[in-house]
Coordinates of C-alpha atoms and ligand atoms in Angstrom, one line a residue:
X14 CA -10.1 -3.6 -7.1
X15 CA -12.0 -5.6 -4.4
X16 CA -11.6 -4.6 -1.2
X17 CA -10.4 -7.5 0.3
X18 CA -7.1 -6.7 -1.2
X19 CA -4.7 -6.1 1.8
X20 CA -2.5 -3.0 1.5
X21 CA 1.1 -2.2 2.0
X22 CA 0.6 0.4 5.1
X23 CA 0.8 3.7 5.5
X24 CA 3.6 5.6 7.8
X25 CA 3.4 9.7 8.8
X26 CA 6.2 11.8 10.8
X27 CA 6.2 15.2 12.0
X28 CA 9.1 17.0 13.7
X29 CA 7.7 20.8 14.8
X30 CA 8.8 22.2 18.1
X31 CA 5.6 24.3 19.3
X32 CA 3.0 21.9 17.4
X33 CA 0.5 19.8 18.1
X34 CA 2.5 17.0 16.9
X35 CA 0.1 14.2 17.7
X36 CA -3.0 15.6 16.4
X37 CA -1.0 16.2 13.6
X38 CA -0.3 12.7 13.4
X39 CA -3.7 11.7 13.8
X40 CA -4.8 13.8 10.8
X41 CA -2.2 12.5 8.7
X42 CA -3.0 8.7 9.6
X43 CA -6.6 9.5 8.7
X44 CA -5.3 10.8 5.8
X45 CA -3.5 7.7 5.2
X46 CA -6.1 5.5 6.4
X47 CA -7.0 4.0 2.6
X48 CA -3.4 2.1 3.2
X49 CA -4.4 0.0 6.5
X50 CA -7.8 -0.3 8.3
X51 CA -6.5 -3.2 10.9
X52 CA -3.9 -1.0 13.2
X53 CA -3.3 2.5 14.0
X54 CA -0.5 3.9 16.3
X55 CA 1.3 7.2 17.1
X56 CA 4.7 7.6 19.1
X57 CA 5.6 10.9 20.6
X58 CA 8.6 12.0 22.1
X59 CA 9.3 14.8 24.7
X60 CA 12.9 14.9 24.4
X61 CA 13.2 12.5 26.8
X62 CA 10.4 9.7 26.7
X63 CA 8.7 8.5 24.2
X64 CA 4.9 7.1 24.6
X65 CA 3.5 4.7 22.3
X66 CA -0.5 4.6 22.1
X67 CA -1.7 1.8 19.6
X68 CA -4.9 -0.3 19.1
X69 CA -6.8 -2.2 16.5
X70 CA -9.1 -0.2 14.3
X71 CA -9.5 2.6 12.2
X72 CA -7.5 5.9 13.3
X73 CA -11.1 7.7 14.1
X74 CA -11.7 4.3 16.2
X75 CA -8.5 4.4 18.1
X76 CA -7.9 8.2 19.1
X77 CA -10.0 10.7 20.1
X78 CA -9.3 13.7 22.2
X79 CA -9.1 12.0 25.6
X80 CA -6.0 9.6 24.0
X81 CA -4.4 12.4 22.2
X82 CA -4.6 15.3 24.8
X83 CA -1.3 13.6 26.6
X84 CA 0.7 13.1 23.9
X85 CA 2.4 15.8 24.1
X86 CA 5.5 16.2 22.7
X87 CA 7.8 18.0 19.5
X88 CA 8.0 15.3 17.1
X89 CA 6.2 11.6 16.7
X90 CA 5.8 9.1 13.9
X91 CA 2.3 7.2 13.2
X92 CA 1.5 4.0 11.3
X93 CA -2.0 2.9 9.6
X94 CA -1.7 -1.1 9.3
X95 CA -3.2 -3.3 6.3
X96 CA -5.7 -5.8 7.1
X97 CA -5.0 -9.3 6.4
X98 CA -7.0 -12.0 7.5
X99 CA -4.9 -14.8 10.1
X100 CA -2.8 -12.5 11.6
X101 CA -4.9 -9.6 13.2
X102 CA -4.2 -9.0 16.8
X103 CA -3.0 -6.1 19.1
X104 CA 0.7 -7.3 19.0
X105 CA 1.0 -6.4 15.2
X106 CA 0.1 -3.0 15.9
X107 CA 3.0 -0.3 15.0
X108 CA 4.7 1.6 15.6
X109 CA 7.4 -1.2 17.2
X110 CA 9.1 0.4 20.5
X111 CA 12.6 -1.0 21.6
X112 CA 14.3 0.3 24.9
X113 CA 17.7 0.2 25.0
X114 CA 20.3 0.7 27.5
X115 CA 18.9 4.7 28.9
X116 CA 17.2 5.3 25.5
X117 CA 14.4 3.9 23.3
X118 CA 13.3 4.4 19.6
X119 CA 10.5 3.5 17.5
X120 CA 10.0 2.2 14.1
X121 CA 6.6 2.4 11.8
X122 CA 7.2 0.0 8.4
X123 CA 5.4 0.3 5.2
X124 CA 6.4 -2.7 3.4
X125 CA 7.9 -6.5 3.1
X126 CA 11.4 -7.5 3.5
X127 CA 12.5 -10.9 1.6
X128 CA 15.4 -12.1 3.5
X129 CA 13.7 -12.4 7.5
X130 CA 14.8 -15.7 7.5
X131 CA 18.3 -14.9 6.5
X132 CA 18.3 -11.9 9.3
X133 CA 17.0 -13.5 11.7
X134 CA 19.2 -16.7 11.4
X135 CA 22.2 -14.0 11.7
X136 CA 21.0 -12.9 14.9
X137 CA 20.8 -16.9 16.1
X138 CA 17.1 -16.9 16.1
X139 CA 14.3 -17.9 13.7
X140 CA 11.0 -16.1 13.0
X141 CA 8.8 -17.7 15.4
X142 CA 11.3 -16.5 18.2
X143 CA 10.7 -13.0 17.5
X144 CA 8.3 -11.7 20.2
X145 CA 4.5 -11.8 18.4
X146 CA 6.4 -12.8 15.1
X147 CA 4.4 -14.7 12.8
X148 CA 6.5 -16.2 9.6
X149 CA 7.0 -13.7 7.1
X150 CA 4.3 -11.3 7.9
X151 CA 5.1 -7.8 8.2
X152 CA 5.0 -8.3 11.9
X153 CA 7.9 -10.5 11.7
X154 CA 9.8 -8.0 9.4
X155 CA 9.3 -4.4 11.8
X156 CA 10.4 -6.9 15.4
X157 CA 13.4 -7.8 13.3
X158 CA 14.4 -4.7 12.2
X159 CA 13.9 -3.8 15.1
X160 CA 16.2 -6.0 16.8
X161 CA 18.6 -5.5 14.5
X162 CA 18.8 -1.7 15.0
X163 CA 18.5 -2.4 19.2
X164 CA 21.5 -4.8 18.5
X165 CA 23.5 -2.6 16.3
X166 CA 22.8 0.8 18.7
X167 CA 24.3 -0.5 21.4
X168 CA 27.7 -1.4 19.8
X169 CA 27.8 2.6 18.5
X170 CA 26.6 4.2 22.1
X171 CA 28.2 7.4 21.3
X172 CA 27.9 11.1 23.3
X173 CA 26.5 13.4 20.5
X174 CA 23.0 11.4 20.6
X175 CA 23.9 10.0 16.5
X176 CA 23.0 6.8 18.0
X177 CA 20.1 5.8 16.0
X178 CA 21.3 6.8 12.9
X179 CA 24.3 5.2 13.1
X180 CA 22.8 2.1 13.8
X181 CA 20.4 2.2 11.2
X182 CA 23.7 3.1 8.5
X183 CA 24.6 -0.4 9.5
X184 CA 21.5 -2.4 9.8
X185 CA 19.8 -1.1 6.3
X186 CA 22.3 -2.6 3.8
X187 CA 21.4 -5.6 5.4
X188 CA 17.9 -5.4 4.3
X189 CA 16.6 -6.7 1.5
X190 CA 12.8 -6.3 -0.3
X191 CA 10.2 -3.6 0.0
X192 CA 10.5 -0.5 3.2
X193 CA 9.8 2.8 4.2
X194 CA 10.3 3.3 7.7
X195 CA 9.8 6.2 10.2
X196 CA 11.8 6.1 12.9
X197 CA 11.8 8.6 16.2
X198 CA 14.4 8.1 19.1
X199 CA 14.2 11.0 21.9
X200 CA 15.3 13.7 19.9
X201 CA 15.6 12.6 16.2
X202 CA 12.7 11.7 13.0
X203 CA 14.5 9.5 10.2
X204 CA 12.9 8.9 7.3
X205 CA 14.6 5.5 4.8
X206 CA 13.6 4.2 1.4
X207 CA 14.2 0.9 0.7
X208 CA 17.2 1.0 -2.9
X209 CA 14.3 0.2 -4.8
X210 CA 11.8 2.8 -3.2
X211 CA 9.1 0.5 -3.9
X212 CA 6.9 2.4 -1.8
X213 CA 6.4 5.8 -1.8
X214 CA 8.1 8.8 1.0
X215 CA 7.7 12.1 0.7
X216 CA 9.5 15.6 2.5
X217 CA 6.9 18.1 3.5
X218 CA 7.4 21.6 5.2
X219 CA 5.5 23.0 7.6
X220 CA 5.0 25.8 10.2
X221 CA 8.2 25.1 12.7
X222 CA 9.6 21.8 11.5
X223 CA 8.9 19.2 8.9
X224 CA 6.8 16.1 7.8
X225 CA 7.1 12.9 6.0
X226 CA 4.1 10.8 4.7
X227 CA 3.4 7.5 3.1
X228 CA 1.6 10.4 0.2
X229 CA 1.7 13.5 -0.8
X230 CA -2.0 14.3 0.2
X231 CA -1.3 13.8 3.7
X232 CA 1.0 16.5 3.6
X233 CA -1.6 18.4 1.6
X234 CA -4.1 17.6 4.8
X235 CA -1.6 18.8 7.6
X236 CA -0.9 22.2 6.1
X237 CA 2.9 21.2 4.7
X238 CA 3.8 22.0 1.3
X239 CA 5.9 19.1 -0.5
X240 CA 9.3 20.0 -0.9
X241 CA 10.8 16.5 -2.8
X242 CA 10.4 12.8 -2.5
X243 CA 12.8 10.7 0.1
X244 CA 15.4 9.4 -2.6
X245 CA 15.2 5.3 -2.9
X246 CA 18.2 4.4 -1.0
X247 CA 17.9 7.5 0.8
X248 CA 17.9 8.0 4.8
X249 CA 17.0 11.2 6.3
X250 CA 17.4 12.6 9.9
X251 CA 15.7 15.9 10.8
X252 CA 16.4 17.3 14.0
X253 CA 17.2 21.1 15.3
X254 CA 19.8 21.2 13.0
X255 CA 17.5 20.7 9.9
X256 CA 17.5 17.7 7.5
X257 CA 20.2 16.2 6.9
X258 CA 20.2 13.1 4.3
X259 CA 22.7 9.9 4.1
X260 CA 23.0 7.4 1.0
X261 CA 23.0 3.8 2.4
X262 CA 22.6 2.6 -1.2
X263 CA 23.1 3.2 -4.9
X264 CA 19.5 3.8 -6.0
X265 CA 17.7 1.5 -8.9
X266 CA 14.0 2.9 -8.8
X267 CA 11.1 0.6 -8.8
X268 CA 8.5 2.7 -7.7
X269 CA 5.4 0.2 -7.1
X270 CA 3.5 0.9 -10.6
X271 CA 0.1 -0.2 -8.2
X272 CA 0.6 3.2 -6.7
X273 CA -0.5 4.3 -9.7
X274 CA -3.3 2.5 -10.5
X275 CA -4.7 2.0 -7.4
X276 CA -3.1 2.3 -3.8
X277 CA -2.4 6.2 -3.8
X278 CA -4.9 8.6 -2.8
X279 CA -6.3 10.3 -6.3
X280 CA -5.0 13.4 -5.0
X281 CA -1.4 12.8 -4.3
X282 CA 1.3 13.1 -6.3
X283 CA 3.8 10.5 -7.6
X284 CA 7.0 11.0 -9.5
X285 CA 5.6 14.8 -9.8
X286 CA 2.3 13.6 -12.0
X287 CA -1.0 13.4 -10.4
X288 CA -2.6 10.6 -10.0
X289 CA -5.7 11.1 -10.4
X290 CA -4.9 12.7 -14.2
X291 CA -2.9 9.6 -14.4
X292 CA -6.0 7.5 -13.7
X293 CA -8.0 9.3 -15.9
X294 CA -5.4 8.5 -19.0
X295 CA -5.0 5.1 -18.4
X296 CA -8.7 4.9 -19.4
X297 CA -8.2 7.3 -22.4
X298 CA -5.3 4.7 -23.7
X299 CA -7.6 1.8 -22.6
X300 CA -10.3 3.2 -25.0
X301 CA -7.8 3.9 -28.2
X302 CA -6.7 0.3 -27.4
X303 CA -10.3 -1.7 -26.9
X304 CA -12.9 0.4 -28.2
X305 CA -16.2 -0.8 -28.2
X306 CA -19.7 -0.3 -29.8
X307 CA -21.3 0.9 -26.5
X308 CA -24.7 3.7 -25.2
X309 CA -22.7 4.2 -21.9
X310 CA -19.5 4.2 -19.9
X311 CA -19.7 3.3 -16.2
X312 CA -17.5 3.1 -13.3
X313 CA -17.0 0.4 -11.1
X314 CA -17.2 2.5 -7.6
X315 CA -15.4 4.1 -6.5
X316 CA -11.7 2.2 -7.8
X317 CA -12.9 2.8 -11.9
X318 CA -14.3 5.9 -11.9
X319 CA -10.9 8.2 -13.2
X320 CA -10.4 5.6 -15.7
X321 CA -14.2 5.2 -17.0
X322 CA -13.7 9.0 -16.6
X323 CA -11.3 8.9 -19.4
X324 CA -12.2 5.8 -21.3
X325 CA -16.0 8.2 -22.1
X326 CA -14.0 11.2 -22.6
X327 CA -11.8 9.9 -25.7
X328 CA -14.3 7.2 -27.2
X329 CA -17.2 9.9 -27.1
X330 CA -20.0 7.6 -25.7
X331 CA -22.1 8.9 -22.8
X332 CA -20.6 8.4 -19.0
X333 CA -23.2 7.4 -16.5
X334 CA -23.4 6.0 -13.2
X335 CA -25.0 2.9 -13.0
X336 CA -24.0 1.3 -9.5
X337 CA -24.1 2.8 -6.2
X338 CA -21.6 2.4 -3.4
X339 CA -22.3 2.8 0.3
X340 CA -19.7 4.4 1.8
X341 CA -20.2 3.6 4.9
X342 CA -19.4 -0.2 4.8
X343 CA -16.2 -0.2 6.4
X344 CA -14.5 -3.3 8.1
X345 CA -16.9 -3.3 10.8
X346 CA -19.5 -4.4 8.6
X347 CA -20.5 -8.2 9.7
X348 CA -20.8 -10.6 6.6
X349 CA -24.0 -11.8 6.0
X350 CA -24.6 -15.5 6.9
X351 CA -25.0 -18.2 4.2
X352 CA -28.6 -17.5 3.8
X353 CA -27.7 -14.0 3.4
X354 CA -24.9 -14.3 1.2
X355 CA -25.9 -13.3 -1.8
X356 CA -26.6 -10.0 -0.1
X357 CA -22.4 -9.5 0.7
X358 CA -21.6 -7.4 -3.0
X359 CA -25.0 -5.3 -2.4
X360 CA -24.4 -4.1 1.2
X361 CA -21.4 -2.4 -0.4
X362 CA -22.7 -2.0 -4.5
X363 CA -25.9 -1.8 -5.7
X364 CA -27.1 -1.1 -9.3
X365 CA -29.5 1.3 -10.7
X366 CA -31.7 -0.5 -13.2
X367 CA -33.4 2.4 -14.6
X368 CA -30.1 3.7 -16.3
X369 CA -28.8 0.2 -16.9
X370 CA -31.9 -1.7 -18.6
X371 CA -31.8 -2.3 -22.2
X372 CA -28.1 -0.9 -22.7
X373 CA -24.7 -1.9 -23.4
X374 CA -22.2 -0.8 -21.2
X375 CA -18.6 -0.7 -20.8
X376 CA -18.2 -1.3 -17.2
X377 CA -14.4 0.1 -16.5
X378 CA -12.5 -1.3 -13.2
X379 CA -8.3 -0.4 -12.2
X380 CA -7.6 -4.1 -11.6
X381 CA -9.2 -6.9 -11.2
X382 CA -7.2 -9.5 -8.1
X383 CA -9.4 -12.2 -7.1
X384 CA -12.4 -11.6 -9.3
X385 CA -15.0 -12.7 -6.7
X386 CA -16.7 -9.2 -6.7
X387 CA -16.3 -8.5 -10.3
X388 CA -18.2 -11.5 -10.7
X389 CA -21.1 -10.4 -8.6
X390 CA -21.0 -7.0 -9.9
X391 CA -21.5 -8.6 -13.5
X392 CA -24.4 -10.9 -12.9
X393 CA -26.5 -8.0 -10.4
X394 CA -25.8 -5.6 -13.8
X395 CA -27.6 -8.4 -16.1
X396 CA -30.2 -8.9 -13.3
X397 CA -30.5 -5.1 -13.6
X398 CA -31.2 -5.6 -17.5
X399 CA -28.0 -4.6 -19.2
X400 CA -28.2 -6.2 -23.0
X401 CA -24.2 -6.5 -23.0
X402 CA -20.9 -6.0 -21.0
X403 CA -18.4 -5.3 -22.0
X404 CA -15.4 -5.2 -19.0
X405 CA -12.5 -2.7 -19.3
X406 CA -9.6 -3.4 -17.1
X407 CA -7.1 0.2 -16.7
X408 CA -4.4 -2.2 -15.6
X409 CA -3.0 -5.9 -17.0
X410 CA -4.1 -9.0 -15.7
X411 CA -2.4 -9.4 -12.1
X412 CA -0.6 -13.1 -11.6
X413 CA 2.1 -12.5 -9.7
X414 CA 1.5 -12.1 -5.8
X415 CA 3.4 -9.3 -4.2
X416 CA 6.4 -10.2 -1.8
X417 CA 7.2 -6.8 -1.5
X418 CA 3.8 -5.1 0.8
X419 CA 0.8 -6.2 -0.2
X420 CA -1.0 -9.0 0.5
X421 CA -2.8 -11.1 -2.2
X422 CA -2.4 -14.4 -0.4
X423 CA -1.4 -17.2 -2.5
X424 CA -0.5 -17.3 -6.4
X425 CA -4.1 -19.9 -6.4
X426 CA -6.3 -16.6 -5.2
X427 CA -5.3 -14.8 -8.2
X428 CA -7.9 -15.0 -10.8
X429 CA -5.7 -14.5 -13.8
X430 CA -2.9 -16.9 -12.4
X431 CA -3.5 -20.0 -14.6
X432 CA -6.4 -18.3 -16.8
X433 CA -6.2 -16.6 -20.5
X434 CA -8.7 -13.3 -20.8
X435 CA -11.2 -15.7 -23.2
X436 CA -11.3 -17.7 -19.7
X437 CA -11.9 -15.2 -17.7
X438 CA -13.9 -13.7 -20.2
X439 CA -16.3 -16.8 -19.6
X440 CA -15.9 -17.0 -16.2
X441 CA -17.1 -13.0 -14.9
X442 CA -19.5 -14.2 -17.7
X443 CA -19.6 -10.6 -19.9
X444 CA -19.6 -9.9 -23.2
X445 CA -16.2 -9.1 -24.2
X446 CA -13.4 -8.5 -21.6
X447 CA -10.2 -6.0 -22.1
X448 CA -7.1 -5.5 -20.2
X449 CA -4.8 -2.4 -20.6
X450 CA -1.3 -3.4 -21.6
X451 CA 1.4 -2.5 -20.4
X452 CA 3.5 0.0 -22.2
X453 CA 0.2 1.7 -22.4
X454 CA -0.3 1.5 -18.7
X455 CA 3.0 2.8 -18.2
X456 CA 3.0 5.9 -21.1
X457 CA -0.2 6.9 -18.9
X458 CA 1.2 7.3 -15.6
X459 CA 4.3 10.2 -17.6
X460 CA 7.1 8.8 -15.8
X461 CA 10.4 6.9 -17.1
X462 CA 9.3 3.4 -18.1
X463 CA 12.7 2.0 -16.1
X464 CA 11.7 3.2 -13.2
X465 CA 8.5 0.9 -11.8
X466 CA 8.0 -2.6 -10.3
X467 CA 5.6 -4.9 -12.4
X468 CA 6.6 -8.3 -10.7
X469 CA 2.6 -8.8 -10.3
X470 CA 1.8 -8.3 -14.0
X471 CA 5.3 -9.4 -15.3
X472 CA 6.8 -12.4 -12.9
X473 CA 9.7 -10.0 -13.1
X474 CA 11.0 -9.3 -9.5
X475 CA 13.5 -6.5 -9.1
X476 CA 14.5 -8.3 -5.3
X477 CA 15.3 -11.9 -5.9
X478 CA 12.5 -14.0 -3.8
X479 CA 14.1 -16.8 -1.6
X480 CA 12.7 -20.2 -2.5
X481 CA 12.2 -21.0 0.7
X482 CA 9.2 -17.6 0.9
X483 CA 8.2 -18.5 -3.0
X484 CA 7.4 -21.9 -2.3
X485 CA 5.1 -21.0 0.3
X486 CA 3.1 -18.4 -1.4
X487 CA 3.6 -20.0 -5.1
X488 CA 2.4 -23.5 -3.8
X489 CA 3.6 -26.7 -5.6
X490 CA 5.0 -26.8 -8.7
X491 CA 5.1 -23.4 -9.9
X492 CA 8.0 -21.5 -10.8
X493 CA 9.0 -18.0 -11.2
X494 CA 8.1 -17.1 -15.1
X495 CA 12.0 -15.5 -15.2
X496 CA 15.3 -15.7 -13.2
X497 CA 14.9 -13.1 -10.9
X498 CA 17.7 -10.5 -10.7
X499 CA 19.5 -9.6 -7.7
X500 CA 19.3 -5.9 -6.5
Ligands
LIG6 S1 4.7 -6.8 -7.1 FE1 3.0 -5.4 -7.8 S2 2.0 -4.7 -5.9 FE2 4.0 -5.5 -5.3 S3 5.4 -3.8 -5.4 FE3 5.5 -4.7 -7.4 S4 4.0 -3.7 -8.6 FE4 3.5 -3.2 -6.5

């Protein structure tokens, strides 16, 4: 998948008396940091304040020991925010803090509600009135919630310091779409799953207290051993008392099937199968499905390698590497200016001719969104002297844009939105061109086949989309393929 794609976020929390709970933090954002490159941010509490340090730019680029050593405190949360372009500026940074009355709390949100509009016109305002709210970004979503729960925790002021999850038991039914929050007041971590659990929160123990992460690797990276995922409708408070959990909602599962093929870290762990196995099958299937007459597999780096992986593992033909990522092209890296263009794809990709020339490949990618770079990547491979290529996809073709967390822009950026495979066949300008279907996709990743979203792949959206928010990402005279059910 290009890396342009914008990601969903990533959230961490840690409650251990005695620990280093912000450098704990900080490993497990930088664990998490695949999710979101824009933001990072870590709240701690003391017991009885709670400090917020945020900035723009990678974790490793916004803490180091100097901004950690004062965070001192026995629990905190931390967010790792997606890039986008339009809307990146300090203000969006998470976590959100909100003081009220003596007290405060703060909120980290992976995800994308549907009905802001709604929530905020039941509070009397509208989205531009929210401080630093832009309409319908994330941004918008975490203030509201935010003001929501501020709202809410002041009608339930209570003595036995329940505040905040009482509060939250009234805003969250509210809430409608794709979230995982991690929320700290002075004394309490909550962890919440949206009904759907569209994005993925995991329980972790470790030494004095517990963890939850966006992924089971950053546990993994913390020293916590995974005890069980946060339930989809699920809320959680952990405290000195323990963890105690609260069902806001009946559950219906729609675990993002993206996590799968290519948001999660390779090494975490998703309905109880690993991912990178479940990579690695999706290209066995993707082979029994679209074999080819080929003299080598090869990965598009580093998104295609489990699949090619697998794809030259059951169809017997030779894997090889035949382009080269440089890993240290990060967002810093300045795009090349028009003269330079051509350059962009090769700062980040560049082929090896020697074990390309004369050869047919199967070049295997997990998805293919915009197809700018799969473009480039096809023309530098025939430059490099492939004599055919043939393109594997370990995914379907994506024409849907996500209203749920991830940012794809609009329906018109998506390269398989008004284009059959013979089209885009033609237009990447390979050989032959193969997308994984579905049932296969799913039957790859081992889990229950009820239990994913596939809106992008599918048009079928488990969380009706307002028209209002599909008009503006849709654009003109397109409608949803299906009637969308309601939760
Ligand atoms: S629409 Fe696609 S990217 Fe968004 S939650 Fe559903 S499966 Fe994931």
């Amino acid at each position: 998948m290009e890396s342009n794609i914008g990601h969903a976020c990533g959230v961490f929390g840690v409650y251990a008396p005695g620990q280093p709970v912000a450098n704990l933090a900080y490993l497990g954002l930088f664990a998490l940091q695949h999710r979101g490159q824009e933001s990072a941010g870590i709240a701690v509490s003391d017991g009885e304040f709670i400090t917020v340090v945020k900035d723009m730019g990678l974790v490793a680029q916004v803490f180091d020991e100097r901004r950690l050593a004062p965070l001192e405190g026995h629990l905190a949360i931390g967010h790792v925010r997606y890039s986008t372009t339009g809307s990146s500026s300090w203000r969006n940074a998470q976590p959100v803090y909100r003081e009220v009355a003596e007290a405060g709390f703060a909120l980290g949100h992976n995800g994308n509600l549907t009905n802001t509009l709604e929530l905020a016109e039941s509070l009397g305002m509208f989205p531009g009135m929210l401080p630093n709210a832009t309409e319908y970004d994330s941004t918008t979503d975490s203030a509201l919630v935010a003001e929501l729960v501020a709202q809410e925790y002041s009608s339930v002021a209570r003595s036995d310091g329940r505040d905040l999850e009482l509060a939250l038991g009234k805003v969250l039914p509210r809430l409608k779409g794709g979230f995982s929050f991690v929320l700290t007041d002075e004394a309490h971590l909550i962890g919440v799953r949206d009904p759907h659990g569209f994005w993925p929160l995991s329980l972790g123990r470790i030494e004095g207290g517990w963890v939850l992460a966006s992924e089971t690797a950053a546990l993994d990276i913390v020293g916590a051993h995974f005890v069980r995922d946060i339930e989809p409708g699920e809320m959680v408070v952990i405290d000195a008392g323990g963890v105690k959990s609260r069902r806001y909602a009946e559950p219906s599962p729609k675990l993002c099937l993206f996590e799968f093929v290519y948001f999660a870290r390779p090494d975490s762990v998703l309905y109880g199968q690993s991912v990178h196995a479940a990579r690695q099958r999706m290209g066995e299937e993707l082979a029994s499905q679209a074999m080819v007459p080929a003299d080598m597999v090869m990965p598009v780096p580093e998104s295609g390698i489990p699949a090619a992986q697998g794809f030259a593992r059951a169809s017997g033909i030779p894997y090889g590497d035949g382009l080269v990522k440089n890993r240290y092209v990060g967002r810093t890296f300045i795009q090349p200016n028009q003269r330079l263009r051509g350059s962009g794809v090769r700062m980040k990709l560049n082929p090896l001719p020697e074990a390309i020339r004369g050869k047919r490949l199967v070049v295997v990618d997990d998805s293919i969104v915009r197809g700018t770079t799969t473009r480039q990547v096809v023309a530098m491979l025939r430059e490099a002297g492939a004599s055919e290529i043939h393109f594997r996809v370990s995914s379907p073709p994506y024409r849907w844009p996500c209203f749920y967390g991830m940012d794809t822009g609009r329906r018109s950026e998506l390269l398989a939105a008004d284009m059959e495979v013979g089209e885009i066949r033609d237009y990447l300008g390979v050989d032959s061109l193969a997308y994984l279907e579905i049932d296969k996709l799913i039957h790859a990743t081992h889990a229950a086949d009820t239990s994913f979203c596939t809106a992008c792949l599918t048009g079928q959206y488990p969380v009706a989309i307002p028209d209002a928010l599909a008009k503006d990402v849709l654009e003109l005279g397109v409608e949803l393929p299906t009637p969308v059910a309601q939760p």
